[in-house]
Short mmCIF file of C-alpha atoms and ligand atoms in Angstrom, two decimals:
data_model
loop_
_atom_site.label_atom_id
_atom_site.label_comp_id
_atom_site.label_asym_id
_atom_site.label_seq_id
_atom_site.Cartn_x
_atom_site.Cartn_y
_atom_site.Cartn_z
CA UNK C 972 0.02 0.18 -0.05
CA UNK C 973 1.04 3.65 -0.24
CA UNK C 974 3.10 5.41 2.24
CA UNK C 975 4.14 8.68 3.66
CA UNK C 976 7.31 9.88 1.68
CA UNK C 977 7.64 13.34 3.38
CA UNK C 978 5.59 15.71 5.49
CA UNK C 979 5.56 19.57 6.31
CA UNK C 980 3.60 21.97 8.38
CA UNK C 981 3.44 25.68 8.43
CA UNK C 982 1.82 27.89 11.19
CA UNK C 983 1.67 31.78 11.13
CA UNK C 984 3.92 33.38 13.75
CA UNK C 985 1.24 35.71 14.90
CA UNK C 986 -0.73 34.45 18.01
CA UNK C 987 -3.26 35.88 20.63
CA UNK C 988 -4.12 34.83 24.11
CA UNK C 989 -7.47 33.51 25.20
CA UNK C 990 -7.14 36.30 27.98
CA UNK C 991 -6.91 38.95 25.18
CA UNK C 992 -10.11 37.93 23.38
CA UNK C 993 -12.11 37.17 26.67
CA UNK C 994 -11.49 40.71 27.83
CA UNK C 995 -13.24 42.31 24.89
CA UNK C 996 -16.32 40.27 25.53
CA UNK C 997 -16.50 40.39 29.09
CA UNK C 998 -15.95 36.75 29.59
CA UNK C 999 -14.04 35.09 32.39
CA UNK C 1000 -10.78 33.83 30.62
CA UNK C 1001 -10.42 31.07 33.05
CA UNK C 1002 -13.64 29.66 32.05
CA UNK C 1003 -12.87 29.50 28.46
CA UNK C 1004 -9.35 28.06 29.19
CA UNK C 1005 -10.78 25.21 31.38
CA UNK C 1006 -14.06 24.71 29.24
CA UNK C 1007 -12.45 24.75 26.04
CA UNK C 1008 -8.88 23.95 26.80
CA UNK C 1009 -7.47 26.71 24.55
CA UNK C 1010 -4.59 28.85 25.71
CA UNK C 1011 -3.75 30.83 22.60
CA UNK C 1012 -4.38 30.35 18.89
CA UNK C 1013 -2.40 31.12 15.70
CA UNK C 1014 -3.51 34.26 13.49
CA UNK C 1015 -2.66 34.60 9.81
CA UNK C 1016 -0.63 37.81 8.89
CA UNK C 1017 -2.37 40.24 6.67
CA UNK C 1018 -0.53 38.97 3.88
CA UNK C 1019 -1.31 35.24 4.56
CA UNK C 1020 -3.94 33.24 3.20
CA UNK C 1021 -4.48 29.42 2.37
CA UNK C 1022 -2.49 29.76 -0.85
CA UNK C 1023 0.74 31.14 1.15
CA UNK C 1024 0.24 28.76 3.94
CA UNK C 1025 0.01 25.86 1.78
CA UNK C 1026 2.80 26.88 -0.39
CA UNK C 1027 5.16 27.20 2.72
CA UNK C 1028 3.77 23.68 4.45
CA UNK C 1029 4.38 22.12 0.64
CA UNK C 1030 8.13 23.60 0.62
CA UNK C 1031 8.79 22.22 4.11
CA UNK C 1032 7.70 18.64 2.95
CA UNK C 1033 9.71 19.00 -0.37
CA UNK C 1034 12.66 20.09 1.64
CA UNK C 1035 12.79 16.77 3.41
CA UNK C 1036 13.06 14.84 0.65
CA UNK C 1037 15.33 14.52 -2.43
CA UNK C 1038 12.62 13.20 -4.39
CA UNK C 1039 12.62 14.71 -8.12
CA UNK C 1040 9.65 17.17 -8.34
CA UNK C 1041 8.74 16.13 -11.66
CA UNK C 1042 7.72 12.69 -10.05
CA UNK C 1043 4.72 14.41 -8.37
CA UNK C 1044 1.65 13.41 -10.33
CA UNK C 1045 -1.04 14.85 -8.24
CA UNK C 1046 -1.87 18.07 -5.94
CA UNK C 1047 -4.97 18.59 -4.03
CA UNK C 1048 -5.62 21.21 -1.37
CA UNK C 1049 -8.41 20.74 1.24
CA UNK C 1050 -9.80 23.91 2.83
CA UNK C 1051 -13.02 25.90 3.86
CA UNK C 1052 -11.27 29.09 3.27
CA UNK C 1053 -9.89 28.96 -0.33
CA UNK C 1054 -8.76 32.80 -1.17
CA UNK C 1055 -10.99 32.38 -4.41
CA UNK C 1056 -14.63 31.02 -4.78
CA UNK C 1057 -13.96 30.36 -8.33
CA UNK C 1058 -9.91 29.77 -9.07
CA UNK C 1059 -8.13 26.94 -7.80
CA UNK C 1060 -5.74 26.99 -5.04
CA UNK C 1061 -3.93 24.01 -6.37
CA UNK C 1062 -3.21 25.27 -9.80
CA UNK C 1063 -1.28 28.33 -8.24
CA UNK C 1064 0.62 26.12 -6.07
CA UNK C 1065 1.76 24.16 -9.18
CA UNK C 1066 3.43 27.22 -10.31
CA UNK C 1067 4.61 28.41 -6.84
CA UNK C 1068 6.44 25.02 -6.09
CA UNK C 1069 7.57 24.35 -9.57
CA UNK C 1070 6.04 21.25 -10.31
CA UNK C 1071 5.16 19.92 -13.69
CA UNK C 1072 2.39 20.92 -15.53
CA UNK C 1073 1.51 17.21 -16.48
CA UNK C 1074 -0.39 16.84 -13.02
CA UNK C 1075 -3.78 16.18 -11.74
CA UNK C 1076 -4.95 18.98 -9.48
CA UNK C 1077 -8.23 20.30 -7.55
CA UNK C 1078 -9.42 21.76 -4.56
CA UNK C 1079 -11.33 19.72 -1.89
CA UNK C 1080 -14.00 20.95 0.46
CA UNK C 1081 -15.49 19.05 3.40
CA UNK C 1082 -15.19 21.29 6.31
CA UNK C 1083 -12.26 20.23 8.48
CA UNK C 1084 -11.72 16.92 6.86
CA UNK C 1085 -10.93 18.23 3.08
CA UNK C 1086 -7.08 17.66 3.56
CA UNK C 1087 -7.68 14.05 4.75
CA UNK C 1088 -10.21 13.37 1.93
CA UNK C 1089 -7.52 14.75 -0.36
CA UNK C 1090 -4.82 12.17 1.32
CA UNK C 1091 -7.28 9.34 0.59
CA UNK C 1092 -7.49 10.34 -3.21
CA UNK C 1093 -3.80 10.48 -3.46
CA UNK C 1094 -3.37 7.08 -1.80
CA UNK C 1095 -5.67 5.46 -4.23
CA UNK C 1096 -4.30 7.05 -7.14
CA UNK C 1097 -0.74 5.79 -5.80
CA UNK C 1098 -2.07 2.27 -5.06
CA UNK C 1099 -3.83 1.85 -8.47
CA UNK C 1100 -0.41 2.95 -10.11
CA UNK C 1101 -1.91 5.86 -11.86
CA UNK C 1102 0.64 8.13 -10.27
CA UNK C 1103 3.98 7.51 -8.30
CA UNK C 1104 3.67 10.26 -5.87
CA UNK C 1105 1.09 12.94 -4.99
CA UNK C 1106 0.65 15.74 -2.42
CA UNK C 1107 -2.38 16.44 -0.28
CA UNK C 1108 -2.44 19.58 1.74
CA UNK C 1109 -5.03 20.61 4.51
CA UNK C 1110 -4.84 24.40 5.26
CA UNK C 1111 -7.17 27.03 6.63
CA UNK C 1112 -7.43 30.61 7.64
CA UNK C 1113 -10.78 30.11 9.32
CA UNK C 1114 -12.92 32.92 10.96
CA UNK C 1115 -15.23 32.93 14.03
CA UNK C 1116 -17.77 35.92 14.17
CA UNK C 1117 -16.72 38.40 16.92
CA UNK C 1118 -17.92 37.43 20.21
CA UNK C 1119 -18.72 33.63 19.25
CA UNK C 1120 -17.15 30.92 21.10
CA UNK C 1121 -15.57 30.10 17.73
CA UNK C 1122 -13.36 33.06 18.05
CA UNK C 1123 -11.22 31.53 20.87
CA UNK C 1124 -10.38 28.66 18.42
CA UNK C 1125 -10.79 29.39 14.66
CA UNK C 1126 -7.03 29.68 13.84
CA UNK C 1127 -4.53 29.24 10.83
CA UNK C 1128 -2.16 26.76 9.77
CA UNK C 1129 -1.43 24.20 6.99
CA UNK C 1130 0.25 20.61 6.68
CA UNK C 1131 1.27 19.12 3.45
CA UNK C 1132 1.60 15.12 3.07
CA UNK C 1133 3.36 13.72 0.04
CA UNK C 1134 2.54 10.09 -0.47
CA UNK C 1135 3.98 7.58 -2.84
CA UNK C 1136 5.55 4.08 -2.59
CA UNK C 1137 8.55 3.21 -0.39
CA UNK C 1138 7.72 6.14 2.23
CA UNK C 1139 8.81 6.07 5.85
CA UNK C 1140 5.48 5.34 7.34
CA UNK C 1141 3.00 2.84 5.80
CA UNK C 1142 -0.50 3.37 5.50
CA UNK C 1143 -2.02 0.06 6.90
CA UNK C 1144 -5.70 1.07 6.18
CA UNK C 1145 -7.92 3.90 5.71
CA UNK C 1146 -11.72 4.30 5.99
CA UNK C 1147 -14.37 6.95 6.27
CA UNK C 1148 -17.77 7.23 7.75
CA UNK C 1149 -20.38 9.85 6.55
CA UNK C 1150 -23.89 10.95 7.50
CA UNK C 1151 -25.89 14.21 6.93
CA UNK C 1152 -25.70 16.22 10.05
CA UNK C 1153 -26.19 19.83 10.18
CA UNK C 1154 -23.78 20.63 12.89
CA UNK C 1155 -21.88 23.53 11.31
CA UNK C 1156 -22.45 25.36 8.11
CA UNK C 1157 -21.49 28.77 6.31
CA UNK C 1158 -23.67 29.56 3.26
CA UNK C 1159 -22.13 31.14 0.13
CA UNK C 1160 -21.05 34.61 0.52
CA UNK C 1161 -21.46 34.67 4.34
CA UNK C 1162 -18.06 35.87 6.15
CA UNK C 1163 -18.79 33.85 9.37
CA UNK C 1164 -20.00 30.15 10.08
CA UNK C 1165 -22.93 29.10 11.84
CA UNK C 1166 -23.02 26.21 14.13
CA UNK C 1167 -25.61 24.09 16.15
CA UNK C 1168 -24.16 24.89 19.43
CA UNK C 1169 -24.35 21.84 21.79
CA UNK C 1170 -25.50 19.89 18.55
CA UNK C 1171 -21.69 20.20 17.53
CA UNK C 1172 -20.84 17.56 20.32
CA UNK C 1173 -22.46 14.29 20.60
CA UNK C 1174 -24.25 13.76 17.35
CA UNK C 1175 -21.69 15.19 15.20
CA UNK C 1176 -18.08 15.10 16.68
CA UNK C 1177 -18.34 12.15 19.03
CA UNK C 1178 -20.34 10.01 16.99
CA UNK C 1179 -18.36 10.32 13.82
CA UNK C 1180 -14.79 10.23 15.69
CA UNK C 1181 -15.84 7.34 17.85
CA UNK C 1182 -17.54 5.33 15.23
CA UNK C 1183 -14.53 5.83 12.85
CA UNK C 1184 -11.91 4.79 15.32
CA UNK C 1185 -13.84 1.72 16.55
CA UNK C 1186 -14.47 0.62 12.94
CA UNK C 1187 -10.88 1.04 12.19
CA UNK C 1188 -9.80 -1.15 15.29
CA UNK C 1189 -12.32 -3.98 14.37
CA UNK C 1190 -11.21 -3.88 10.74
CA UNK C 1191 -7.62 -4.36 11.77
CA UNK C 1192 -8.17 -6.50 14.81
CA UNK C 1193 -6.26 -3.98 17.07
CA UNK C 1194 -6.94 -2.47 20.45
CA UNK C 1195 -5.74 1.20 21.80
CA UNK C 1196 -2.80 -0.12 23.46
CA UNK C 1197 -1.53 -1.53 20.09
CA UNK C 1198 -0.83 2.21 19.03
CA UNK C 1199 2.03 4.38 19.90
CA UNK C 1200 0.18 7.49 19.18
CA UNK C 1201 -3.49 8.57 18.40
CA UNK C 1202 -4.44 11.75 16.94
CA UNK C 1203 -7.81 13.21 16.88
CA UNK C 1204 -9.41 16.09 15.03
CA UNK C 1205 -9.39 19.08 17.56
CA UNK C 1206 -11.82 21.64 17.47
CA UNK C 1207 -10.90 22.60 21.01
CA UNK C 1208 -8.52 20.88 23.55
CA UNK C 1209 -11.58 19.32 25.40
CA UNK C 1210 -13.28 17.10 22.71
CA UNK C 1211 -10.08 15.01 21.62
CA UNK C 1212 -9.15 14.67 25.19
CA UNK C 1213 -12.70 13.23 25.84
CA UNK C 1214 -12.89 11.04 22.61
CA UNK C 1215 -9.62 9.62 23.47
CA UNK C 1216 -10.53 8.79 27.02
CA UNK C 1217 -13.92 7.30 25.72
CA UNK C 1218 -11.94 4.96 23.45
CA UNK C 1219 -9.55 3.87 25.94
CA UNK C 1220 -6.44 5.82 24.89
CA UNK C 1221 -4.30 7.14 27.55
CA UNK C 1222 -2.63 10.53 27.76
CA UNK C 1223 0.86 9.51 26.70
CA UNK C 1224 -0.69 8.30 23.50
CA UNK C 1225 -2.47 11.48 22.81
CA UNK C 1226 -0.32 14.26 23.92
CA UNK C 1227 2.21 14.67 21.14
CA UNK C 1228 -0.71 15.35 18.63
CA UNK C 1229 -2.68 17.56 20.62
CA UNK C 1230 -1.93 21.18 19.41
CA UNK C 1231 -5.29 22.88 19.55
CA UNK C 1232 -4.42 24.32 23.27
CA UNK C 1233 -1.51 26.49 21.89
CA UNK C 1234 -2.47 27.30 18.39
CA UNK C 1235 -6.14 26.75 18.11
CA UNK C 1236 -8.21 24.72 15.56
CA UNK C 1237 -6.46 25.01 12.19
CA UNK C 1238 -9.34 23.16 10.56
CA UNK C 1239 -8.31 21.19 7.67
CA UNK C 1240 -5.01 20.92 9.22
CA UNK C 1241 -6.16 20.11 12.52
CA UNK C 1242 -5.53 16.33 12.73
CA UNK C 1243 -2.56 16.37 10.17
CA UNK C 1244 -0.88 19.28 12.06
CA UNK C 1245 -1.02 16.91 14.85
CA UNK C 1246 0.22 14.11 12.81
CA UNK C 1247 3.09 16.05 11.51
CA UNK C 1248 4.15 16.76 15.07
CA UNK C 1249 3.82 13.14 15.99
CA UNK C 1250 6.03 12.29 12.54
CA UNK C 1251 8.65 14.88 13.86
CA UNK C 1252 9.48 12.51 16.75
CA UNK C 1253 8.21 9.00 15.63
CA UNK C 1254 10.73 6.05 15.35
CA UNK C 1255 10.67 2.83 13.27
CA UNK C 1256 7.88 0.67 14.52
CA UNK C 1257 5.66 3.10 15.94
CA UNK C 1258 2.07 2.44 14.93
CA UNK C 1259 -0.25 5.72 14.67
CA UNK C 1260 -3.91 6.02 14.48
CA UNK C 1261 -5.40 9.35 13.01
CA UNK C 1262 -8.97 10.44 13.13
CA UNK C 1263 -10.13 13.57 11.06
CA UNK C 1264 -13.45 14.82 11.37
CA UNK C 1265 -15.49 17.34 9.25
CA UNK C 1266 -18.63 19.02 10.02
CA UNK C 1267 -21.70 17.94 7.85
CA UNK C 1268 -20.77 15.47 8.72
CA UNK C 1269 -18.06 12.63 8.58
CA UNK C 1270 -14.60 11.14 9.84
CA UNK C 1271 -11.47 9.84 7.78
CA UNK C 1272 -9.43 7.36 9.57
CA UNK C 1273 -5.87 6.22 9.03
CA UNK C 1274 -3.65 3.43 10.58
CA UNK C 1275 -0.19 3.77 10.03
CA UNK C 1276 3.12 2.23 10.97
CA UNK C 1277 6.55 3.79 10.87
CA UNK C 1278 9.33 1.71 8.94
CA UNK C 1279 13.11 1.72 9.00
CA UNK C 1280 13.22 4.40 6.03
CA UNK C 1281 12.53 6.94 8.76
CA UNK C 1282 16.18 6.80 9.69
CA UNK C 1283 17.33 8.50 6.25
CA UNK C 1284 14.33 11.18 6.49
CA UNK C 1285 15.97 14.46 6.36
CA UNK C 1286 13.56 15.88 9.40
CA UNK C 1287 16.02 18.62 10.34
CA UNK C 1288 15.88 20.42 6.68
CA UNK C 1289 12.64 22.16 7.76
CA UNK C 1290 11.10 23.46 10.76
CA UNK C 1291 9.12 20.98 12.86
CA UNK C 1292 5.75 21.76 14.67
CA UNK C 1293 6.78 22.47 17.97
CA UNK C 1294 9.70 24.53 16.84
CA UNK C 1295 7.12 26.65 15.02
CA UNK C 1296 4.64 26.54 17.98
CA UNK C 1297 7.36 27.90 20.11
CA UNK C 1298 8.20 30.86 17.79
CA UNK C 1299 5.19 33.04 18.49
CA UNK C 1300 4.77 36.87 18.08
CA UNK C 1301 1.96 37.87 20.47
CA UNK C 1302 -0.72 40.19 19.32
CA UNK C 1303 -3.36 42.19 21.02
CA UNK C 1304 -7.01 42.21 20.10
CA UNK C 1305 -6.92 45.26 18.22
CA UNK C 1306 -4.04 44.05 16.12
CA UNK C 1307 -6.09 40.94 15.39
CA UNK C 1308 -9.13 42.58 14.28
CA UNK C 1309 -7.12 44.53 11.91
CA UNK C 1310 -5.27 41.46 10.52
CA UNK C 1311 -8.37 39.48 10.03
CA UNK C 1312 -10.38 42.12 8.30
CA UNK C 1313 -13.07 42.65 11.17
CA UNK C 1314 -12.76 46.19 10.54
CA UNK C 1315 -14.08 48.18 7.40
CA UNK C 1316 -11.30 50.35 5.78
CA UNK C 1317 -12.15 53.01 3.48
CA UNK C 1318 -11.97 51.59 -0.34
CA UNK C 1319 -11.79 48.10 0.90
CA UNK J 13 -6.33 49.14 -16.41
CA UNK J 14 -6.02 45.71 -15.40
CA UNK J 15 -2.59 44.36 -14.45
CA UNK J 16 -3.69 40.51 -15.06
CA UNK J 17 -1.54 40.07 -18.21
CA UNK J 18 1.47 41.36 -17.02
CA UNK J 19 1.27 39.57 -13.65
CA UNK J 20 0.49 36.28 -15.03
CA UNK J 21 3.78 36.61 -17.35
CA UNK J 22 5.94 37.38 -14.62
CA UNK J 23 4.33 34.89 -12.13
CA UNK J 24 6.69 32.22 -12.35
CA UNK J 25 9.82 34.69 -11.45
CA UNK J 26 7.57 36.33 -8.42
CA UNK J 27 6.63 33.12 -6.95
CA UNK J 28 9.70 31.16 -7.01
CA UNK J 29 12.51 33.89 -7.77
CA UNK J 30 13.50 32.37 -11.10
CA UNK J 31 16.05 34.58 -12.80
CA UNK J 32 18.40 33.97 -15.77
CA UNK J 33 21.89 33.25 -15.79
CA UNK J 34 24.28 34.24 -18.70
CA UNK J 35 26.26 31.18 -19.24
CA UNK J 36 28.92 33.24 -21.14
CA UNK J 37 29.93 35.13 -18.11
CA UNK J 38 28.36 33.16 -15.21
CA UNK J 39 26.05 36.25 -13.94
CA UNK J 40 22.75 35.64 -12.53
CA UNK J 41 20.10 38.39 -13.33
CA UNK J 42 16.89 38.81 -11.40
CA UNK J 43 14.35 40.08 -12.62
CA UNK J 44 15.39 37.82 -15.66
CA UNK J 45 16.82 39.21 -18.90
CA UNK J 46 16.63 38.14 -22.44
CA UNK J 47 20.22 39.35 -23.18
CA UNK J 48 23.27 39.83 -20.74
CA UNK J 49 24.21 43.58 -20.79
CA UNK J 50 27.83 42.61 -20.63
CA UNK J 51 28.04 40.12 -23.14
CA UNK J 52 25.10 41.46 -25.25
CA UNK J 53 25.37 39.33 -28.77
CA UNK J 54 27.81 36.75 -27.07
CA UNK J 55 24.91 35.85 -24.62
CA UNK J 56 22.22 35.03 -27.39
CA UNK J 57 20.83 31.52 -26.64
CA UNK J 58 23.04 31.18 -23.67
CA UNK J 59 20.75 32.72 -21.02
CA UNK J 60 19.26 29.67 -18.70
CA UNK J 61 16.44 29.86 -16.12
CA UNK J 62 17.62 29.53 -12.52
CA UNK J 63 15.64 29.18 -9.48
CA UNK J 64 17.27 30.95 -6.31
CA UNK J 65 17.65 29.30 -2.96
CA UNK J 66 15.72 32.25 -1.15
CA UNK J 67 18.62 32.97 1.36
CA UNK J 68 19.92 36.46 1.52
CA UNK J 69 20.73 39.33 3.74
CA UNK J 70 19.76 42.86 4.35
CA UNK J 71 22.04 45.26 2.27
CA UNK J 72 20.03 48.53 3.32
CA UNK J 73 16.56 49.27 4.54
CA UNK J 74 13.99 51.87 5.26
CA UNK J 75 11.01 51.77 7.68
CA UNK J 76 7.73 53.04 5.95
CA UNK J 77 5.21 54.97 8.12
CA UNK J 78 3.13 56.51 5.46
CA UNK J 79 2.68 53.75 2.84
CA UNK J 80 -0.07 53.36 0.46
CA UNK J 81 -3.80 52.76 1.09
CA UNK J 82 -3.26 49.07 0.45
CA UNK J 83 -0.64 48.61 2.86
CA UNK J 84 -2.09 50.66 5.76
CA UNK J 85 -2.79 47.61 7.67
CA UNK J 86 0.66 46.73 8.17
CA UNK J 87 2.36 50.31 9.09
CA UNK J 88 5.07 50.63 10.27
CA UNK J 89 6.53 48.02 7.77
CA UNK J 90 10.21 47.55 6.54
CA UNK J 91 11.38 47.76 2.84
CA UNK J 92 14.74 46.42 2.14
CA UNK J 93 17.23 45.89 -0.35
CA UNK J 94 18.27 42.26 -0.02
CA UNK J 95 21.31 40.85 -1.40
CA UNK J 96 20.69 37.14 -2.50
CA UNK J 97 23.25 34.21 -1.72
CA UNK J 98 23.27 33.82 -5.68
CA UNK J 99 24.28 37.54 -6.27
CA UNK J 100 21.47 39.55 -7.41
CA UNK J 101 19.87 42.55 -5.16
CA UNK J 102 16.11 42.89 -5.07
CA UNK J 103 13.73 45.23 -3.08
CA UNK J 104 11.38 43.41 -1.02
CA UNK J 105 9.14 43.82 2.22
CA UNK J 106 10.62 42.26 5.35
CA UNK J 107 7.67 40.79 7.20
CA UNK J 108 6.85 39.01 10.54
CA UNK J 109 8.84 41.33 12.64
CA UNK J 110 8.83 44.66 14.26
CA UNK J 111 11.47 47.22 12.63
CA UNK J 112 13.68 47.12 15.68
CA UNK J 113 14.68 43.61 14.64
CA UNK J 114 16.04 44.61 11.17
CA UNK J 115 19.68 45.34 10.61
CA UNK J 116 22.07 45.71 8.03
CA UNK J 117 23.37 42.11 7.61
CA UNK J 118 20.69 40.49 9.25
CA UNK J 119 20.05 37.04 7.41
CA UNK J 120 16.64 36.85 5.71
CA UNK J 121 14.82 33.89 3.58
CA UNK J 122 12.26 34.44 1.15
CA UNK J 123 8.39 33.54 1.76
CA UNK J 124 5.43 33.62 -0.51
CA UNK J 125 3.01 36.18 0.39
CA UNK J 126 -0.10 38.18 -0.90
CA UNK J 127 1.71 41.35 -2.41
CA UNK J 128 -1.66 43.08 -3.37
CA UNK J 129 -5.11 42.57 -4.79
CA UNK J 130 -7.19 44.52 -7.45
CA UNK J 131 -9.83 45.41 -4.84
CA UNK J 132 -12.34 42.93 -3.36
CA UNK J 133 -13.34 41.10 -6.84
CA UNK J 134 -9.87 41.36 -8.67
CA UNK J 135 -7.19 39.01 -9.08
CA UNK J 136 -4.77 38.54 -5.92
CA UNK J 137 -1.09 38.92 -6.79
CA UNK J 138 1.08 36.70 -4.84
CA UNK J 139 5.14 37.40 -4.54
CA UNK J 140 8.04 37.13 -2.57
CA UNK J 141 8.70 38.80 0.69
CA UNK J 142 11.35 37.95 3.34
CA UNK J 143 11.15 37.00 7.05
CA UNK J 144 14.27 37.09 9.52
CA UNK J 145 16.03 33.75 10.02
CA UNK J 146 16.04 32.81 13.77
ZN1 ZN X 1109 27.07 37.89 -19.62
#
């Protein structure tokens, strides 16, 4: 089966603390921190968007491999904040990364699991022999309405996964679970999304994440203790921690892939940026379970095992996830609303 | 008038810092040139496209406090003359830093950013800017 040949992530350096947002809306930051388990989140700079974030993540993935770029036969970008409504992000990336023009490309959408849907498509193309290698990217610069609970979590970041044969982490299996669930949506032309409040928990996130994970363990005949790392979609810090516990995973298996408490929810990159952080330290033989969730709703599940080729992976050629997490530029709420276009400028 | 055609023609160079090298005198030019100004006729057919690494250092800079309407969000910002590792000089914005962090000789790396957009409905122009190396 196909495998991960390389990977890379990008997190904008600007960050805002939960306290800074809470104070504008008269909320107690301690309630937010203990309720959502989010301390801070990333904020894209005024000149950053899904294209620039995807490009930096993909460049980090390309730096870690000596693979000839002309052997990349597909590039798919999953996001819910593509810069254009019509005009693909993926075609701009072909030029920005210097890939061959003989390439399959498209933009994907499925709330927060568009990036993993892209991964599954690339895996299928590699497995069928249609392409040798392909790149799947999940990136977002999501917005929460001012004062909405989402404002504490909606952040920005991206991860690129280069998939091919003979990579350093093998895909043992992948599966998806999909139902029509109206937990979170945004109509065309609307700036901010709407959500079903408490409805986002049990019938949406937990149902799809838990079912997906259980179906994978049934299929593979595995138990939680067979995995060295487990990564779950993380709209906040609380949901993935609870899902892990309900499934029988312990903190040790989960902590390395849990980033939302520090950088917020990167949406289409949420689970795979956790995977990226795990791949930054995983060793040969490590087994990894990854469960992505997208509102609307569905889950994409991946069972992976790191192999011996990890020893020749050039990780140090690109900045790892924690290295980027620990390199913030703190901003205040005024700068945040300016950067996120939440104030109306003349001529804008 | 729309700048779409011109921008599209130059996009490869702006996205990836692709210049042209005169293989007659081994000089790299950015922006790319069709003919080497030194070798002139000798360089015909000998100009080769080459992508720069993105590594460079600040040669000189200025802090802009009163910028164009489009850049109002970013004031004060730094515009610098960057000397690339491969030789060419180019003018670019230095981002993700405060002006105090920028010095002559500071090492920088190219990053792809939004440079400008033609209003809310127009094309978004992407190009190189630089960030400070940690
Ligand atoms: Zn010459």
